[in-house]
mmCIF file of C-alpha atoms in Angstrom:
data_model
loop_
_atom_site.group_PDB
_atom_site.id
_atom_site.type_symbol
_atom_site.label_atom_id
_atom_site.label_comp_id
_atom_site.label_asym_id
_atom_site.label_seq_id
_atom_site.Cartn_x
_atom_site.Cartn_y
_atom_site.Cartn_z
ATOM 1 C CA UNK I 1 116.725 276.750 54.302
ATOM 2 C CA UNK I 2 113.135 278.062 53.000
ATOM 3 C CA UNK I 3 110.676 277.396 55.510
ATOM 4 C CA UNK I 4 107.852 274.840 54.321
ATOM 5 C CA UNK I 5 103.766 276.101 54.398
ATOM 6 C CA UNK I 6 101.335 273.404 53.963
ATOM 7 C CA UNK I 7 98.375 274.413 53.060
ATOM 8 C CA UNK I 8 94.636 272.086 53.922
ATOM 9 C CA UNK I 9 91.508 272.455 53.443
ATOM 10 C CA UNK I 10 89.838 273.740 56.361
ATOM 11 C CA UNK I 11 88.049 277.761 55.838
ATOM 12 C CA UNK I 12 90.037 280.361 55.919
ATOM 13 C CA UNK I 13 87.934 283.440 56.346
ATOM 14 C CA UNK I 14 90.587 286.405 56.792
ATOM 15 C CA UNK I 15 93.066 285.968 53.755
ATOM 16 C CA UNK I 16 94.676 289.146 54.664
ATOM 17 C CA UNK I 17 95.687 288.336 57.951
ATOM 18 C CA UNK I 18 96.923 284.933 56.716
ATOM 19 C CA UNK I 19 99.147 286.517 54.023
ATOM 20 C CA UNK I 20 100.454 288.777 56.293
ATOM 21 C CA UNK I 21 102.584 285.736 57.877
ATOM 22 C CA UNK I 22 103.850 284.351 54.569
ATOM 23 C CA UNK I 23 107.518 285.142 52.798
ATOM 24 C CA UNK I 24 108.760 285.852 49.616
ATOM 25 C CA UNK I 25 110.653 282.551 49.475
ATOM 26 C CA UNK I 26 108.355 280.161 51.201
ATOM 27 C CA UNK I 27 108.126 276.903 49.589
ATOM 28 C CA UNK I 28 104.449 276.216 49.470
ATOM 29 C CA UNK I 29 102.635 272.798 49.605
ATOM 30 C CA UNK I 30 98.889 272.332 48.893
ATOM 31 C CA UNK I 31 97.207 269.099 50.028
ATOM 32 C CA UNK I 32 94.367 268.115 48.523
ATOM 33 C CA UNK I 33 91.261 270.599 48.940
ATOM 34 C CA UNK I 34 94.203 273.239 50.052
ATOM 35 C CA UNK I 35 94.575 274.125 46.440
ATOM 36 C CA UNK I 36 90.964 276.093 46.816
ATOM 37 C CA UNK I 37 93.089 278.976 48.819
ATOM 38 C CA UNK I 38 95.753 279.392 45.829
ATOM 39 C CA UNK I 39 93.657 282.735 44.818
ATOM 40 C CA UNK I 40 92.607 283.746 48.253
ATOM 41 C CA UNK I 41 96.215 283.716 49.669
ATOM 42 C CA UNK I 42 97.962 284.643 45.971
ATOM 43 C CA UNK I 43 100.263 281.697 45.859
ATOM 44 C CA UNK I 44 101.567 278.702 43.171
ATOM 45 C CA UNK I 45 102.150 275.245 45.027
ATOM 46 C CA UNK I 46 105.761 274.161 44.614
ATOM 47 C CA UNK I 47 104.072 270.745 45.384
ATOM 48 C CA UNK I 48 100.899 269.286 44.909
ATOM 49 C CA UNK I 49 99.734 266.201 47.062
ATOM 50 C CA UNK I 50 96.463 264.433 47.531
ATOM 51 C CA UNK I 51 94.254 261.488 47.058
ATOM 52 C CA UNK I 52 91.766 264.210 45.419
ATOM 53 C CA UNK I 53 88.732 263.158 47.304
ATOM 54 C CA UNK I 54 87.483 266.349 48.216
ATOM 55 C CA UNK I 55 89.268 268.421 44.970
ATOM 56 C CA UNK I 56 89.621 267.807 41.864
ATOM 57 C CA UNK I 57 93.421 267.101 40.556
ATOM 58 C CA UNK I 58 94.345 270.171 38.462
ATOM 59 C CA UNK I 59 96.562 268.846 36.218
ATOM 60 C CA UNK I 60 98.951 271.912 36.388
ATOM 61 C CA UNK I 61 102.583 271.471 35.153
ATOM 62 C CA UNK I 62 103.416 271.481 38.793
ATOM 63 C CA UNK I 63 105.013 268.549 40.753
ATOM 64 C CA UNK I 64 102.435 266.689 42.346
ATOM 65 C CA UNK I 65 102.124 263.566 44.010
ATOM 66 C CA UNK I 66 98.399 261.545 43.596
ATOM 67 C CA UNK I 67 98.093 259.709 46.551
ATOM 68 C CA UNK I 68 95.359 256.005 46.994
ATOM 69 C CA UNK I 69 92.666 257.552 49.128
ATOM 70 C CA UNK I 70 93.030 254.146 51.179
ATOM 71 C CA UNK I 71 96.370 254.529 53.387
ATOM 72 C CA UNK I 72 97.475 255.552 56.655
ATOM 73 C CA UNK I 73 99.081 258.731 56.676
ATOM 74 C CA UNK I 74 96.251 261.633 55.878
ATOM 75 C CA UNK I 75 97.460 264.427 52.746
ATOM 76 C CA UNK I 76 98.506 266.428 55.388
ATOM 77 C CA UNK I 77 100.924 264.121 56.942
ATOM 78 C CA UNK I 78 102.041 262.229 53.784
ATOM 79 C CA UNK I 79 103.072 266.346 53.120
ATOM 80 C CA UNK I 80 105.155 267.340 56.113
ATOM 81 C CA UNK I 81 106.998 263.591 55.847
ATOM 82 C CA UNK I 82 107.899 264.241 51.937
ATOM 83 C CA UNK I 83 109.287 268.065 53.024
ATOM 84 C CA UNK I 84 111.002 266.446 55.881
ATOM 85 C CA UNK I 85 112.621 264.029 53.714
ATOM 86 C CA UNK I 86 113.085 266.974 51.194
ATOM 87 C CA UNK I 87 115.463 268.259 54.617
ATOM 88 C CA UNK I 88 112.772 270.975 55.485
ATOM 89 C CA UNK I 89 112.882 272.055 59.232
ATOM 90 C CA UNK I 90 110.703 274.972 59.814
ATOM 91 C CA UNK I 91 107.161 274.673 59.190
ATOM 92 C CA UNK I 92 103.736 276.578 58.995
ATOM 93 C CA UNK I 93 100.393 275.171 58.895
ATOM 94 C CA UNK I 94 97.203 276.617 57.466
ATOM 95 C CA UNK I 95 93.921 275.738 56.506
ATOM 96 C CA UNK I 96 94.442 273.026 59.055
ATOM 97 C CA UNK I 97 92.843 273.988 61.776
ATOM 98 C CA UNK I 98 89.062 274.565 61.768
ATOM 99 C CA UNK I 99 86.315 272.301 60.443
ATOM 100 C CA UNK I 100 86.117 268.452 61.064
ATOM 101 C CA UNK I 101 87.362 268.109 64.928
ATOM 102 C CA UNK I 102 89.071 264.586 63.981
ATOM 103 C CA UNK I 103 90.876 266.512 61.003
ATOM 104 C CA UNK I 104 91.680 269.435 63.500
ATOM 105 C CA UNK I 105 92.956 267.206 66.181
ATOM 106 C CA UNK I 106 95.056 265.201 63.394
ATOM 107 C CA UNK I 107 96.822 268.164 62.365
ATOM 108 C CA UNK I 108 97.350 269.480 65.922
ATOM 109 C CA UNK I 109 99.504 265.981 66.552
ATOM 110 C CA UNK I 110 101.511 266.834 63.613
ATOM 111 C CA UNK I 111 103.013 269.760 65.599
ATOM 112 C CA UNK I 112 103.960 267.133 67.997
ATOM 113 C CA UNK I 113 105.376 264.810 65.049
ATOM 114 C CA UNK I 114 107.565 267.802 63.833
ATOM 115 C CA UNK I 115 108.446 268.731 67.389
ATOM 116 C CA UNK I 116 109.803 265.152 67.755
ATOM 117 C CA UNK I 117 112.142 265.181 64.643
ATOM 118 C CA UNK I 118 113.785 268.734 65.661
ATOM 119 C CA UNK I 119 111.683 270.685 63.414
ATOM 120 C CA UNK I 120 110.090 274.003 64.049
ATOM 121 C CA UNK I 121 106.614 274.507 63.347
ATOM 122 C CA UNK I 122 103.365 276.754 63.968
ATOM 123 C CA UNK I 123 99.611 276.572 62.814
ATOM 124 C CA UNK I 124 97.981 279.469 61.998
ATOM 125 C CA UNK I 125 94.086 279.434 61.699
ATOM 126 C CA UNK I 126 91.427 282.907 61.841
ATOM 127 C CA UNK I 127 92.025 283.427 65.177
ATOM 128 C CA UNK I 128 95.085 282.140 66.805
ATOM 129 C CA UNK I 129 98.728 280.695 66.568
ATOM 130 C CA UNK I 130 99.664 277.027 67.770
ATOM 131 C CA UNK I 131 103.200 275.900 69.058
ATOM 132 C CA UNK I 132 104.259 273.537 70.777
ATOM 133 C CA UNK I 133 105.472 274.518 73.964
ATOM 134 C CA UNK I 134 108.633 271.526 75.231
ATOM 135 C CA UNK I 135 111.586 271.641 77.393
ATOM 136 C CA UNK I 136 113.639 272.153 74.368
ATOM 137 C CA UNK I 137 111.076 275.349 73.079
ATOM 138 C CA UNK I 138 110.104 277.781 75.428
ATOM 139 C CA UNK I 139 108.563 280.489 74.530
ATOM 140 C CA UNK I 140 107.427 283.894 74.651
ATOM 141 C CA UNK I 141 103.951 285.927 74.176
ATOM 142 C CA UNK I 142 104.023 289.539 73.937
ATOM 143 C CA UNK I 143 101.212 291.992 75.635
ATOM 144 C CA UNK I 144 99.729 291.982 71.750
ATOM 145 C CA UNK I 145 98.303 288.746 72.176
ATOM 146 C CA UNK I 146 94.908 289.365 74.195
ATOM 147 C CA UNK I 147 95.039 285.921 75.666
ATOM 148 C CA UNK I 148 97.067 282.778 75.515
ATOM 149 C CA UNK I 149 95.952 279.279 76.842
ATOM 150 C CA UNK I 150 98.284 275.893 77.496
ATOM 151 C CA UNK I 151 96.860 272.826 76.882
ATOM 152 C CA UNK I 152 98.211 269.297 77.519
ATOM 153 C CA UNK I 153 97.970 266.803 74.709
ATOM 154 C CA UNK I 154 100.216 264.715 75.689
ATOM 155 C CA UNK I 155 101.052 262.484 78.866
ATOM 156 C CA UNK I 156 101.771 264.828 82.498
ATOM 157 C CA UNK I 157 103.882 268.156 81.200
ATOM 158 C CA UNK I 158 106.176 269.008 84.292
ATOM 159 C CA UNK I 159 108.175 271.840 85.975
ATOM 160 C CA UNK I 160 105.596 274.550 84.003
ATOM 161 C CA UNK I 161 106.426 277.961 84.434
ATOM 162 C CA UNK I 162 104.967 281.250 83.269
ATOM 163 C CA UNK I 163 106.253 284.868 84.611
ATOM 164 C CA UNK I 164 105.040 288.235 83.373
ATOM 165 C CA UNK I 165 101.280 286.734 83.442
ATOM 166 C CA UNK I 166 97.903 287.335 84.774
ATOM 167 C CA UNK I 167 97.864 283.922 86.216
ATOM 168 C CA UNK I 168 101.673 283.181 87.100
ATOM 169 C CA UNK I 169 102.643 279.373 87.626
ATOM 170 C CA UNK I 170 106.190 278.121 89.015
ATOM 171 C CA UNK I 171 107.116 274.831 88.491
ATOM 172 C CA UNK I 172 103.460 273.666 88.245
ATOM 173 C CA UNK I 173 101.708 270.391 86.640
ATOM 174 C CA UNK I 174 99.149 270.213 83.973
ATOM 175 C CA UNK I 175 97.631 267.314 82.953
ATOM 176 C CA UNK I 176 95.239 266.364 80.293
ATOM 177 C CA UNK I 177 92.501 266.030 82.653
ATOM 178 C CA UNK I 178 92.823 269.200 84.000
ATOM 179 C CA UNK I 179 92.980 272.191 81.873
ATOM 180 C CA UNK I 180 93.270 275.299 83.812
ATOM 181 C CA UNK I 181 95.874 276.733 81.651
ATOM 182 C CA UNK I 182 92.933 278.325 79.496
ATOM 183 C CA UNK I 183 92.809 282.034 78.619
ATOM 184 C CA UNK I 184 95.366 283.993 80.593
ATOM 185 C CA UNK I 185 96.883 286.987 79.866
ATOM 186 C CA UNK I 186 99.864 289.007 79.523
ATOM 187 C CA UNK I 187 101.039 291.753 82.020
ATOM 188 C CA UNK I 188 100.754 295.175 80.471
ATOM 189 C CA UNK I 189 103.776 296.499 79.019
ATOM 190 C CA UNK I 190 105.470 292.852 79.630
ATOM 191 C CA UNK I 191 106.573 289.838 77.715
ATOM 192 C CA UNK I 192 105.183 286.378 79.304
ATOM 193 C CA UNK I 193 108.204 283.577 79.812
ATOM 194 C CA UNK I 194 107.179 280.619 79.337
ATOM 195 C CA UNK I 195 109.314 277.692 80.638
ATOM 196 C CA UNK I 196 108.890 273.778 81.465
ATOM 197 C CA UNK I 197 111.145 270.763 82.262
ATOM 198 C CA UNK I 198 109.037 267.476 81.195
ATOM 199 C CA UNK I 199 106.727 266.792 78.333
ATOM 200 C CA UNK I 200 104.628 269.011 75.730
ATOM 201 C CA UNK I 201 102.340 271.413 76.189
ATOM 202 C CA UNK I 202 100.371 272.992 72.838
ATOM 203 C CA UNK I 203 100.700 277.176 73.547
ATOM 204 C CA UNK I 204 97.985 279.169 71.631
ATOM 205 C CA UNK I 205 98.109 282.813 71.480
ATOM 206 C CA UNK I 206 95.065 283.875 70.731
ATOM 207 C CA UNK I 207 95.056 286.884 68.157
#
């Protein structure tokens, strides 16, 4: 199955290390003021969907859905439910994170909305990769990244542990109150593990 890339509207100010994550079959999705980065990252939507509040509709023989800019689900999420339902299942995000905080933090829950219907997805912004980090997706971070940080976003994440780190942690706690998962690093020469029994936990690797 291709893998689905939305694309918003927040800046993107390094194109080339943007396009260095895409594939020749990705099916691409543009939301709204996402269709600004078509030149920048040298793609055609497959899709088109927005309200057009903050971009014009381009008319482009292209499929695109026009969405009432009063509703519930923001372009971005009206998006990754219409690729779900299209029987998508592994996702990037760009041009989502950055910008408005409330849009960042929106877009940031939708890795937690894909994590919950078995999907697989990652945003990508200027300066760093977000996953979701669950009991059902560990993960890894190799000695590339210079730093990696674990943040709670949701509820009491359990049973946390990370090996091959700076700052190690065995079946540790973090809570959304508390984050002192920020900013640690990878042994030299090593690859970080990074485990947990109970909730979520969002995993940046900072590039």
């Amino acid at each position: 199955m291709r893998r689905c890339v939305i694309i918003g509207g927040a800046d993107i100010m390094d194109y080339d290390r943007i396009c260095g994550y895409l594939r020749p079959d990705d099916f691409y999705i543009c939301c709204d003021s996402g269709l600004k980065h078509r030149d920048g990252l040298g793609i055609t939507p497959d899709l088109i969907i927005g309200d057009f509040d903050s971009h014009e509709n381009p008319c482009l023989d292209i499929e695109t859905i026009v969405l009432p800019v009063i509703k519930d689900d923001t372009d971005s999420t009206y998006a990754v439910k219409a690729a779900l339902s299209r029987g998508f299942t592994d996702f990037l995000l760009i041009g989502a994170i950055g910008g408005r905080l409330d849009h960042t933090l929106g877009n940031v829950s939708l890795l937690l909305y894909l994590e919950a219907q078995g999907a697989t997805a990652m945003a990508l912004d200027d300066y760093s990769e977000l996953l979701i980090l669950s009991p059902s997706h560990p993960a890894q971070v190799e000695c590339r990244y210079p730093f990696f940080s674990l943040l709670n976003i949701s509820g009491t994440a359990k049973g946390v542990t990370i090996q091959n780190a700076k700052y190690p942690l065995e079946n540790a706690e973090i809570t959304c109150e508390y984050a002192y998962g920020v900013s640690n690093e990878v042994l030299p020469g090593k690859t970080a593990e990074l485990t947990m029994k109970e909730g979520y936990l969002l995993l940046i690797k900072v590039l």
